[in-house]
Short mmCIF file of C-alpha atoms in Angstrom, two decimals:
data_model
loop_
_atom_site.label_atom_id
_atom_site.label_comp_id
_atom_site.label_asym_id
_atom_site.label_seq_id
_atom_site.Cartn_x
_atom_site.Cartn_y
_atom_site.Cartn_z
CA MET L 1459 0.04 0.02 0.02
CA LYS L 1460 1.30 3.43 -0.89
CA ILE L 1461 0.34 6.39 1.24
CA VAL L 1462 0.24 9.75 -0.58
CA LEU L 1463 0.22 12.97 1.40
CA THR L 1464 0.22 16.57 0.10
CA LYS L 1465 3.28 18.69 0.92
CA LYS L 1466 1.17 20.65 3.38
CA GLU L 1467 -0.01 17.42 5.10
CA SER L 1468 3.59 16.24 5.37
CA GLU L 1469 4.66 19.50 6.85
CA ASP L 1470 1.84 19.44 9.40
CA VAL L 1471 2.59 15.93 10.45
CA PHE L 1472 6.31 16.60 10.84
CA PHE L 1473 5.62 19.86 12.77
CA ASP L 1474 3.19 17.96 15.08
CA ALA L 1475 5.93 15.34 15.67
CA LEU L 1476 8.41 18.02 16.58
CA CYS L 1477 5.93 19.56 19.05
CA ASN L 1478 4.58 16.33 20.68
CA GLY L 1479 7.63 14.72 22.27
CA GLY L 1480 9.41 13.20 19.33
CA LEU L 1481 12.52 15.31 20.02
CA SER L 1482 12.59 14.07 23.58
CA TYR L 1483 12.56 10.51 22.43
CA MET L 1484 15.35 11.21 19.98
CA GLU L 1485 17.49 12.50 22.87
CA VAL L 1486 16.83 9.27 24.82
CA ALA L 1487 17.92 7.28 21.72
CA GLY L 1488 21.25 9.07 21.64
CA ILE L 1489 20.26 11.51 18.84
CA GLU L 1490 20.79 15.25 19.29
CA LEU L 1491 19.30 17.94 17.16
CA ASP L 1492 21.72 20.42 15.74
CA PHE L 1493 21.44 23.40 13.45
CA ALA L 1494 23.43 26.52 12.58
CA ASP L 1495 22.86 29.38 14.97
CA ALA L 1496 22.77 31.88 12.05
CA GLU L 1497 20.03 29.78 10.37
CA TYR L 1498 18.08 29.65 13.61
CA ASN L 1499 18.33 33.41 14.16
CA LYS L 1500 17.43 34.23 10.53
CA ALA L 1501 14.40 31.89 10.66
CA LYS L 1502 13.27 33.22 14.06
CA GLY L 1503 13.40 36.71 12.63
CA LYS L 1504 10.89 35.80 9.96
CA LEU L 1505 8.31 34.86 12.54
CA LYS L 1506 6.32 36.74 15.09
CA ASN L 1507 6.68 35.31 18.73
CA PRO L 1508 7.45 31.79 17.53
CA CYS L 1509 7.94 28.68 19.53
CA PHE L 1510 11.08 26.61 19.12
CA GLU L 1511 9.45 24.09 16.82
CA GLU L 1512 8.11 26.88 14.54
CA VAL L 1513 11.61 28.11 14.08
CA LEU L 1514 12.75 24.61 13.22
CA MET L 1515 10.15 24.40 10.58
CA GLN L 1516 11.02 27.86 9.25
CA ILE L 1517 14.68 26.69 8.94
CA ILE L 1518 13.78 23.86 6.64
CA LYS L 1519 11.13 25.91 4.74
CA SER L 1520 13.90 28.48 4.06
CA LYS L 1521 15.95 25.76 2.32
CA GLY L 1522 18.03 25.15 5.49
CA SER L 1523 18.47 21.90 7.22
CA LEU L 1524 18.41 20.18 10.64
CA LEU L 1525 21.02 17.70 11.69
CA PHE L 1526 19.89 14.71 13.80
CA LYS L 1527 23.35 13.78 15.11
CA ASP L 1528 24.04 10.32 16.41
CA VAL L 1529 26.07 10.82 19.51
CA GLU L 1530 26.30 7.22 20.62
CA ASN L 1531 27.77 5.66 17.49
CA ASP L 1532 30.36 8.20 16.40
CA GLY L 1533 27.87 9.83 13.99
CA GLU L 1534 27.21 6.62 12.07
CA TYR L 1535 23.48 7.20 11.95
CA SER L 1536 23.45 11.00 11.71
CA LYS L 1537 21.06 12.50 9.12
CA VAL L 1538 20.67 15.92 7.73
CA VAL L 1539 16.98 16.60 7.09
CA THR L 1540 15.64 19.08 4.65
CA LEU L 1541 12.14 19.92 3.59
CA ALA L 1542 12.52 17.46 0.63
CA ASP L 1543 13.07 14.67 3.16
CA VAL L 1544 9.92 15.63 4.98
CA TYR L 1545 7.92 15.49 1.72
CA LYS L 1546 9.46 12.19 0.68
CA ASN L 1547 9.51 10.32 3.99
CA VAL L 1548 6.65 11.30 6.29
CA CYS L 1549 4.42 8.94 4.31
CA LYS L 1550 6.80 6.10 5.17
CA THR L 1551 5.82 6.23 8.81
CA PRO L 1552 4.25 2.96 9.93
CA LEU L 1553 0.53 3.29 9.09
CA ASN L 1554 -0.76 3.03 12.66
CA HIS L 1555 1.42 5.90 13.79
CA LEU L 1556 0.74 8.02 10.73
CA ALA L 1557 -2.99 7.51 11.14
CA ASP L 1558 -2.79 8.53 14.82
CA ALA L 1559 -0.95 11.65 13.83
CA ILE L 1560 -3.32 12.63 11.09
CA ASN L 1561 -6.29 12.03 13.47
CA LYS L 1562 -4.57 14.08 16.23
CA LYS L 1563 -4.48 11.00 18.47
CA GLY L 1564 -0.71 10.66 18.48
CA ASP L 1565 1.66 10.60 21.42
CA ALA L 1566 5.44 10.88 21.93
CA VAL L 1567 5.97 7.45 20.48
CA THR L 1568 3.98 8.44 17.31
CA SER L 1569 6.01 11.59 17.06
CA TYR L 1570 9.28 9.60 17.47
CA MET L 1571 8.28 7.29 14.66
CA ILE L 1572 7.53 10.08 12.31
CA ILE L 1573 10.84 11.74 12.96
CA GLN L 1574 12.61 8.38 12.44
CA ALA L 1575 10.78 7.84 9.17
CA VAL L 1576 11.98 11.24 7.94
CA CYS L 1577 15.53 10.50 9.06
#
């Protein structure tokens, strides 16, 4: 079965994953989020009173990237994520987690699975 999402739907699901605990699970798994301070400040300047996750989305929407850095395996599983990765890979999230996210019934595990699919 192939799941097809619009770009907007993919962005919304990924943003929701960033907001709903997926980043916390990544840290527990030995993955740290990294980005250029200059990119962060530029993205933040484009938004009015943004939360952290909104700035992260603005970074990738502005053709920047986020680095999910593997700190436990000498970077072996590190991944640079761009907006193209979000569009291509959110739909690869296991169906039960993707359905939970789309139906606003997801939790931190759902969010973690979405971020893993994108990575």
